[in-house]
Coordinates of C-alpha atoms in Angstrom, one line a residue:
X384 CA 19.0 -166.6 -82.8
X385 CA 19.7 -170.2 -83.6
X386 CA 17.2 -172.7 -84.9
X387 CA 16.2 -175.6 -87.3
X388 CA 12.3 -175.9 -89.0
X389 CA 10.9 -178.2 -91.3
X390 CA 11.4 -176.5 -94.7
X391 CA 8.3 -177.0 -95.7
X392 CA 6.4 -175.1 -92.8
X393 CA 8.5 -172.3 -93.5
X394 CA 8.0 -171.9 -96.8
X395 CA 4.0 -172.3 -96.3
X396 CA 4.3 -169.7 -93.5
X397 CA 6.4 -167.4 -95.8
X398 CA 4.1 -167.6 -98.5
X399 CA 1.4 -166.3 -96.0
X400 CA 3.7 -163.4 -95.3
X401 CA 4.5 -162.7 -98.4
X402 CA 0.9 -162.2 -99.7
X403 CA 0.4 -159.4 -97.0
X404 CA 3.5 -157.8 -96.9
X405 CA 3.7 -154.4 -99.4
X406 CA 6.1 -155.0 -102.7
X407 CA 7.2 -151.1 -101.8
X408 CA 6.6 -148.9 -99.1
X409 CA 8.2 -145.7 -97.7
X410 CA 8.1 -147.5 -94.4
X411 CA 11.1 -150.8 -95.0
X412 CA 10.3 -152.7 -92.6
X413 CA 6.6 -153.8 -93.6
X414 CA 8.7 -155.0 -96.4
X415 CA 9.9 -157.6 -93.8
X416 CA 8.9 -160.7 -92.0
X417 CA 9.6 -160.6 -88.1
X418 CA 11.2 -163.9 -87.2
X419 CA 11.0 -164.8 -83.0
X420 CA 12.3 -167.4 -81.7
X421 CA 11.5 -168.7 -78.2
X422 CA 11.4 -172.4 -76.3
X423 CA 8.5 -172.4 -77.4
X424 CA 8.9 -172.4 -81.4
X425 CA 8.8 -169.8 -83.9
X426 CA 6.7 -167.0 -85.0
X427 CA 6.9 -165.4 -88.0
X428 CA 4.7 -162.1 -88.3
X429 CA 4.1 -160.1 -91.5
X430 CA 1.9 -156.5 -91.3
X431 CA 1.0 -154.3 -93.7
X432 CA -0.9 -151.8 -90.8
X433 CA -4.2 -152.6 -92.1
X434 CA -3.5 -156.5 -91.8
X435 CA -1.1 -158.2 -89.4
X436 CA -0.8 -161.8 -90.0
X437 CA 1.2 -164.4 -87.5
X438 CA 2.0 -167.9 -87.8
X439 CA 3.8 -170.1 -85.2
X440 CA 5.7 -173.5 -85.7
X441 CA 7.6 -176.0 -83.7
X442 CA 11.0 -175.8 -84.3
X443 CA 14.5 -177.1 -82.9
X444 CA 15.4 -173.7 -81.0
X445 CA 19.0 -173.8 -79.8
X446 CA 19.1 -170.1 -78.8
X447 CA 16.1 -167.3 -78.6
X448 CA 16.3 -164.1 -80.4
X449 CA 14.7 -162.1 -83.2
X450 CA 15.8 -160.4 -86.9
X451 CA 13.4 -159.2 -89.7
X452 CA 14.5 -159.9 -93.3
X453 CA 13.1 -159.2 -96.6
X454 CA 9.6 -161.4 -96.9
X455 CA 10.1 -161.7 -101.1
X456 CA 13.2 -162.8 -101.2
X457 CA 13.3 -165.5 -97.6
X458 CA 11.2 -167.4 -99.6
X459 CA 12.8 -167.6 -102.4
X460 CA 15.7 -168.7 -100.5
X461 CA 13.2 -171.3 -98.5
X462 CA 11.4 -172.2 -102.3
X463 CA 15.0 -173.2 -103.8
X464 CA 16.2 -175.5 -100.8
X465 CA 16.3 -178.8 -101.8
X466 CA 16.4 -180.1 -97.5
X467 CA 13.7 -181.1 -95.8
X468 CA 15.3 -178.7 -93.1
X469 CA 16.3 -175.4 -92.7
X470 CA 18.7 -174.2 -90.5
X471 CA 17.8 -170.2 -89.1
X472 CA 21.0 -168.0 -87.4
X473 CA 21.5 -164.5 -86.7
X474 CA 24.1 -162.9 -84.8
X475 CA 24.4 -159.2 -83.6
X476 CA 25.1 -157.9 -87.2
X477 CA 21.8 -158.2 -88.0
X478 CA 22.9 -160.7 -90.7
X479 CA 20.2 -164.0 -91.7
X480 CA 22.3 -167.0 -92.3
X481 CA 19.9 -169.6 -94.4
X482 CA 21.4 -173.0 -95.1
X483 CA 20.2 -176.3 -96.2
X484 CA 22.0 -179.1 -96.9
X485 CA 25.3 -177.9 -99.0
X486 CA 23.2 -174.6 -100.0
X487 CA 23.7 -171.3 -97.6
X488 CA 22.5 -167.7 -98.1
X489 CA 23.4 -165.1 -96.2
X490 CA 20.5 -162.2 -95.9
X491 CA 20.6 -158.4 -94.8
X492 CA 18.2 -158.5 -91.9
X493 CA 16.7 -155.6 -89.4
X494 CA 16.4 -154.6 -86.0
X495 CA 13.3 -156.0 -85.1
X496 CA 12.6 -153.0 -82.8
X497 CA 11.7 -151.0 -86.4
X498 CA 9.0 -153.6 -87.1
X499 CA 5.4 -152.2 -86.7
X500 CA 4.3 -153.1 -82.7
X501 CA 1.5 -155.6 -83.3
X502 CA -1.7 -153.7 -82.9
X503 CA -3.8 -154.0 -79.2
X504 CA -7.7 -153.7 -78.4
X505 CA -10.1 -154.3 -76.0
X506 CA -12.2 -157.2 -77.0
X507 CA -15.9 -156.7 -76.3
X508 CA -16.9 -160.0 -78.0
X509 CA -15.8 -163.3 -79.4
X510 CA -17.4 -166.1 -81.2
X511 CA -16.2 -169.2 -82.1
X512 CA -17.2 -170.9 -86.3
X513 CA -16.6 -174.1 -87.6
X514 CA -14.1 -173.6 -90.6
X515 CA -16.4 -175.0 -93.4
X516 CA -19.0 -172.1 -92.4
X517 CA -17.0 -169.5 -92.2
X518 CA -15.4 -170.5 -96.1
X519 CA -18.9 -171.0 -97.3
X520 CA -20.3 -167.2 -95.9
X521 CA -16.9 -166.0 -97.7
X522 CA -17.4 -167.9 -100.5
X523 CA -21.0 -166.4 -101.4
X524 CA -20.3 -162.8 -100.1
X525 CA -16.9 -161.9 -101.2
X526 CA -17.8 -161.4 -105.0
X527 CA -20.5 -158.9 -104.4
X528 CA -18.1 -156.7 -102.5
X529 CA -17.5 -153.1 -104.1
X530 CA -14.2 -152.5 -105.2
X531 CA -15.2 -148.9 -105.8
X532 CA -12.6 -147.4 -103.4
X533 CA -14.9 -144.5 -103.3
X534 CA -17.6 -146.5 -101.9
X535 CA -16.5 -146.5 -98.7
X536 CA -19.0 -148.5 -96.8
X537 CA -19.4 -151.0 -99.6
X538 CA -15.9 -152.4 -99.3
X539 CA -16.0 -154.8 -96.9
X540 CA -18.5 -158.1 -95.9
X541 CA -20.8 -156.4 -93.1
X542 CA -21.3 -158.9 -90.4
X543 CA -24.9 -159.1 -88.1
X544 CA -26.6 -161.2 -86.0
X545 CA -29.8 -162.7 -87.2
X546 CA -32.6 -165.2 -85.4
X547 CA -32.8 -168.1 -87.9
X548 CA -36.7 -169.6 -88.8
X549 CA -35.6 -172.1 -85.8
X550 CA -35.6 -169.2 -82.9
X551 CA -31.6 -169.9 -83.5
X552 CA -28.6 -167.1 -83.3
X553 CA -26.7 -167.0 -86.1
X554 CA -23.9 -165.4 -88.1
X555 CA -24.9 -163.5 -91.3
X556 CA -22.3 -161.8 -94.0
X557 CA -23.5 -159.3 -96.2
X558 CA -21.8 -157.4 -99.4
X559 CA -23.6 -155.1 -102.0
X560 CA -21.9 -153.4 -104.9
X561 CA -24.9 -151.5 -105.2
X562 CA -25.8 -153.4 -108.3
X563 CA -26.4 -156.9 -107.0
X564 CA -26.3 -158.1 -103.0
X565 CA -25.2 -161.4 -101.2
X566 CA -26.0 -162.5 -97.7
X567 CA -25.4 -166.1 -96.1
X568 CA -25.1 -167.1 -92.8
X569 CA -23.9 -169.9 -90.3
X570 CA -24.0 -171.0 -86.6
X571 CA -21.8 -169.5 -84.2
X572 CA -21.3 -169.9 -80.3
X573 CA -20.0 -167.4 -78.0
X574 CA -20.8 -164.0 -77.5
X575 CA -21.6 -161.5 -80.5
X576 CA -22.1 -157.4 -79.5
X577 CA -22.2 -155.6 -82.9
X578 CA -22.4 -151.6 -83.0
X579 CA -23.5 -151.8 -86.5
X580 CA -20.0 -150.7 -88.4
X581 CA -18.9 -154.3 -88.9
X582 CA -17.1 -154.6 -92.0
X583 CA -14.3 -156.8 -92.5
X584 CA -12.6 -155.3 -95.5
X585 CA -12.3 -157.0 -98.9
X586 CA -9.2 -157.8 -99.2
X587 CA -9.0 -159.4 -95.6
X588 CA -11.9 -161.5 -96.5
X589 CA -10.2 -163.0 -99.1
X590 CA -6.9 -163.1 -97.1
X591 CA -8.8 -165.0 -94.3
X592 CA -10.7 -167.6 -97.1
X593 CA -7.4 -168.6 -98.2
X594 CA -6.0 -169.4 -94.5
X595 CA -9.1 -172.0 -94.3
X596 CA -7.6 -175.3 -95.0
X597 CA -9.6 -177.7 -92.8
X598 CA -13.5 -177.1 -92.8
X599 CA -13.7 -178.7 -89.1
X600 CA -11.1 -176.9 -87.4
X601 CA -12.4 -174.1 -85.1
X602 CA -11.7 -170.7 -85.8
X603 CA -12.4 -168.0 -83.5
X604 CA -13.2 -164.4 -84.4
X605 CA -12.8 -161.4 -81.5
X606 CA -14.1 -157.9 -82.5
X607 CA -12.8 -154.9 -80.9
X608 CA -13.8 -151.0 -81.3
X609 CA -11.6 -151.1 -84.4
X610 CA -10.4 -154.4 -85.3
X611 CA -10.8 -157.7 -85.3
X612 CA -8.7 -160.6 -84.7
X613 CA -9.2 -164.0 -86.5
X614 CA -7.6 -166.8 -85.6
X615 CA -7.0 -170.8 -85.6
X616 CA -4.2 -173.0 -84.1
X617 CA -0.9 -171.9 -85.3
X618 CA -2.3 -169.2 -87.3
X619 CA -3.7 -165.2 -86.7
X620 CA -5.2 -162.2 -88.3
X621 CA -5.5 -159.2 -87.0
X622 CA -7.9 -157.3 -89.4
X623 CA -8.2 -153.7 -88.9
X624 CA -12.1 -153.0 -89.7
X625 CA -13.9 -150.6 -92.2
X626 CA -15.1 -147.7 -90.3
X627 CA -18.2 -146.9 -92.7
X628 CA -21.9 -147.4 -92.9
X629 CA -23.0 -150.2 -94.4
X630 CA -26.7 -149.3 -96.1
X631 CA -30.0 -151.0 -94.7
X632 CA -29.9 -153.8 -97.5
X633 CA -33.1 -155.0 -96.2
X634 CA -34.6 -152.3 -97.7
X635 CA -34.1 -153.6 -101.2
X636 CA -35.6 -157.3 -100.6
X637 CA -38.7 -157.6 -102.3
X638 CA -41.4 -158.8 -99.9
X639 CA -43.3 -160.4 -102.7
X640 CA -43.1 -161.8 -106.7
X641 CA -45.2 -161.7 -109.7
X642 CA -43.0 -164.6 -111.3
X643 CA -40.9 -167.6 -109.9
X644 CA -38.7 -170.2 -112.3
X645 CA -36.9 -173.2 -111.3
X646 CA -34.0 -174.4 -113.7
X647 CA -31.4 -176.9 -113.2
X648 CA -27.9 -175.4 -112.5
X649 CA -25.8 -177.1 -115.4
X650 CA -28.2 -176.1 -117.5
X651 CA -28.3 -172.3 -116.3
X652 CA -24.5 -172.1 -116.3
X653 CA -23.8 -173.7 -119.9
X654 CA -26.0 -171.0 -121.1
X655 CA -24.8 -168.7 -119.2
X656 CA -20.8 -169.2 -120.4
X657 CA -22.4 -169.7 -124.2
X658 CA -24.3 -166.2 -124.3
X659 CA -21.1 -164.7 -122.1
X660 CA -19.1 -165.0 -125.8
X661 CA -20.6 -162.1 -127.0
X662 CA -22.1 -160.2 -123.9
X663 CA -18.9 -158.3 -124.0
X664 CA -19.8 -155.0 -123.6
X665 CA -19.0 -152.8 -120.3
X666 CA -22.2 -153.9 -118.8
X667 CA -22.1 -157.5 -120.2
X668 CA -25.8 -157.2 -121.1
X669 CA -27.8 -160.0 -122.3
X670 CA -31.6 -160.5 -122.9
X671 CA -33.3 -162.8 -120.6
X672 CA -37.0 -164.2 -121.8
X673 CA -38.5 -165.5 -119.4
X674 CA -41.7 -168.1 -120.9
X675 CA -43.7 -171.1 -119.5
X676 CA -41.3 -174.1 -119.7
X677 CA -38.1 -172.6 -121.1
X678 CA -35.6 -169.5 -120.3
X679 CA -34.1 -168.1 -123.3
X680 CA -30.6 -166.1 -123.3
X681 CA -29.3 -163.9 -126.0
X682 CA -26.8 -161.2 -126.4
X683 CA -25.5 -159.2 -129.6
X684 CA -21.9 -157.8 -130.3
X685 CA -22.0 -155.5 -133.6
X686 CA -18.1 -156.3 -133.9
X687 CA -18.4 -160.3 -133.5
X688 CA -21.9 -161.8 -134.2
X689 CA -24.5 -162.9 -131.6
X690 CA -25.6 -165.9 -129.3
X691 CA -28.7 -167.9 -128.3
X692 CA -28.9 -170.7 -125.5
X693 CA -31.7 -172.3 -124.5
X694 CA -32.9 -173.7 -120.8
X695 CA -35.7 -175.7 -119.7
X696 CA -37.8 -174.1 -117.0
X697 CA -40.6 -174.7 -114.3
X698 CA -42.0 -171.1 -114.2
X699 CA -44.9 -169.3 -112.5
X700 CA -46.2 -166.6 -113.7
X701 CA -46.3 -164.6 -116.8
X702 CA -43.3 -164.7 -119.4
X703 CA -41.2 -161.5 -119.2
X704 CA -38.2 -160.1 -121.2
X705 CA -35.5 -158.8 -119.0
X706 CA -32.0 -157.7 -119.1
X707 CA -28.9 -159.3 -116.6
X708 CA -25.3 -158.7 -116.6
X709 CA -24.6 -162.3 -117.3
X710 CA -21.4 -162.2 -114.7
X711 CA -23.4 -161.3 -112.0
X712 CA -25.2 -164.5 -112.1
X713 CA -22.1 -166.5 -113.2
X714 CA -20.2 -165.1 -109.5
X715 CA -23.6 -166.5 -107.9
X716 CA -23.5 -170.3 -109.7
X717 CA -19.4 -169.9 -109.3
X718 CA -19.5 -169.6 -105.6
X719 CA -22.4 -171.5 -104.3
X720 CA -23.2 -175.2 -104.3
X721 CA -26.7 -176.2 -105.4
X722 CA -28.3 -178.6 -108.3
X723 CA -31.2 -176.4 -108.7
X724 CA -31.4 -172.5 -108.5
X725 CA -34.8 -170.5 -108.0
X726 CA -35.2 -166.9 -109.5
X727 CA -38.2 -165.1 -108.2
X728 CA -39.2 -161.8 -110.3
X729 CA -41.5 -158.5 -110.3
X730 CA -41.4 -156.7 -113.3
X731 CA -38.6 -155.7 -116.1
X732 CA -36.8 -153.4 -113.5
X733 CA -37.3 -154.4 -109.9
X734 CA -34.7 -156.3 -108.5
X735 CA -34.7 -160.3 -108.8
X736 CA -33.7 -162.6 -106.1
X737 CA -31.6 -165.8 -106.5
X738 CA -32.3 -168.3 -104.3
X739 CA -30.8 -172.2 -103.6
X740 CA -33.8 -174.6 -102.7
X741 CA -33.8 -176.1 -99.7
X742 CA -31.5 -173.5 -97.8
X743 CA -32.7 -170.1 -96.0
X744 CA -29.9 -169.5 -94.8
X745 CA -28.2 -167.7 -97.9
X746 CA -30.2 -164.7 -100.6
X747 CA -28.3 -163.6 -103.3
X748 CA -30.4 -160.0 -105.7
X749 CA -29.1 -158.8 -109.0
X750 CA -30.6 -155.8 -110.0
X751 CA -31.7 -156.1 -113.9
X752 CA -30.6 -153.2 -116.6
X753 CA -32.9 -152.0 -119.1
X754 CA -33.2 -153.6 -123.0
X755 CA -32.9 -151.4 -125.6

């Protein structure tokens, strides 16, 4: 194997790599990157068996062939070149030579025949989403994910088909950690079949999220029995999927509420971060009142003190006092885009929905913990 690449490609693609390859395992070679080298460019393909990521790049090939080397420490070599290219041979002693300008490494490499096969399926559907919707479903799913590894069926983003308002198909992404639930959805096109165990684990959500650097590029998503593959130009993931139940969530959305308030989001989450100072218990408990024209948030520590914030409200309904874990409704203003949020409530413990005016197409419930 002989070729040149742009240093910076490979160290982007390395990085990639990196981030799914094990630090240890009793298996070497997921340790390693598989580097192939065709006419065509170069791949370079990192798996951990539950996540098989593979990124291609033109480069100047001057002869084929393929090595594995240590991930970790090819990009340090690739982080500390100081070329804009990088020069890739290996000969039959399985050794990596890795030079740049007046700086050469040689690397210990593999027999790429010990690398994990890629994994195979039989695609029974494929879909095709517009990068910015398929960051924005991650985005407002990903931190309601359980990461109870008990819970089986609650670790990973379940995904459905639903009929929008419009008569409309559309993508939806669900996550509960059985204390609070997200949903949001966006257009697809192509072909969706479901058999109701859809769940893209946690960890490749958020390994997929990261890979979306353009919101208008294309990305298309194939399911399988088992897996899924996910994919763009120049870049795939081969996901292998959660084999659990995911529960009816649906059964959990109130149909109906005895109170509604409208509050401006700055104002929501500056009291929400001010009260956060002392809600430092395990739960991170703070009292909620809920009153005509203004919210009111406190929360005690015995060991530090206490905190009071105040926020303007349009409210319906009767004023209530009720308790929140105050980070469950930070994740929702973190990860969601709005200038005004709607909370609708029942009474002291039924669950409370969080929604963003002007969109249906995302729900967010926090269930509420009891006040001493």
């Amino acid at each position: 194997m002989d070729l040149t690449i742009d240093r910076a490609s490979l160290a982007a693609a390395l990085a990639r790599a990196a981030a799914i390859t094990p630090k240890t395992s009793t298996n070497p070679a997921l340790c390693h990157v598989l580097i192939d080298a065709t006419a065509a460019g170069v791949a370079l393909t990192a798996s951990d068996t539950q996540l098989t990521l593979t990124t291609t790049h033109a480069a100047n090939v001057e002869g084929a062939g393929r090595i594995t080397a240590d991930a970790s420490t090819l990009l340090q070599v690739a982080k500390a070149m100081a070329g804009d290219v990088v020069r890739l041979r290996a000969g039959s002693n399985r050794k990596l030579t890795v030079a740049s300008g007046s700086a050469q490494f040689n690397i210990l490499g593999g027999d790429p025949d010990d690398f994990p096969p890629l994994p195979t399926q039989t695609e029974r559907a494929r879909i095709t989403v517009q990068g910015g919707g398929l960051r924005r479903i991650l985005d407002e799913t990903l931190f309601s994910v359980s990461a109870d590894e008990n819970r089986y069926g609650l670790n990973g983003g379940f995904i459905q088909q639903v009929t929008t308002d419009a008569g409309a198909p559309a993508l939806r992404l669900a996550s509960t950690d059985g204390s609070r639930l997200s949903y949001s959805e966006t257009a697809y096109t192509g072909d969706l079949k479901t058999n109701g165990k859809m769940l893209i684990p946690r960890r490749a959500m958020a390994e997929i999220r990261k890979m979306i650097t353009d919101d208008t590029a294309d990305w298309s998503i194939a399911f399988g029995d088992r897996s899924a593959v996910v994919s763009t130009a120049g870049l795939s993931l081969i996901v292998r999927l959660i084999e659990g139940e995911f529960p009816d969530y649906r059964q959990v959305l109130p149909t109906s509420f005895k109170r509604r308030a409208e509050v401006d989001r700055s104002d929501l989450d500056k009291a929400l971060r001010n009260v956060s100072i002392m809600a430092t218990d395990r739960n991170h408990l703070a009292r909620f009142r809920f009153d005509t024209d203004r919210l009111v948030l406190t929360a005690a520590n015995v060991e530090a003190g206490d905190a009071r914030s105040e926020v303007p409200i349009d409210m319906t309904g009767t004023p209530i006092d009720i308790g929140f874990n105050v980070r469950f409704l930070q994740d929702v203003l973190s990860n969601t885009r709005s200038d005004r949020v709607t909370i609708e409530l029942g009474e002291g413990l039924d669950p409370c929905i969080v929604r963003l005016p002007g969109r249906d197409d995302c729900l967010f419930v926090v269930m509420p913990m009891r006040l001493d």
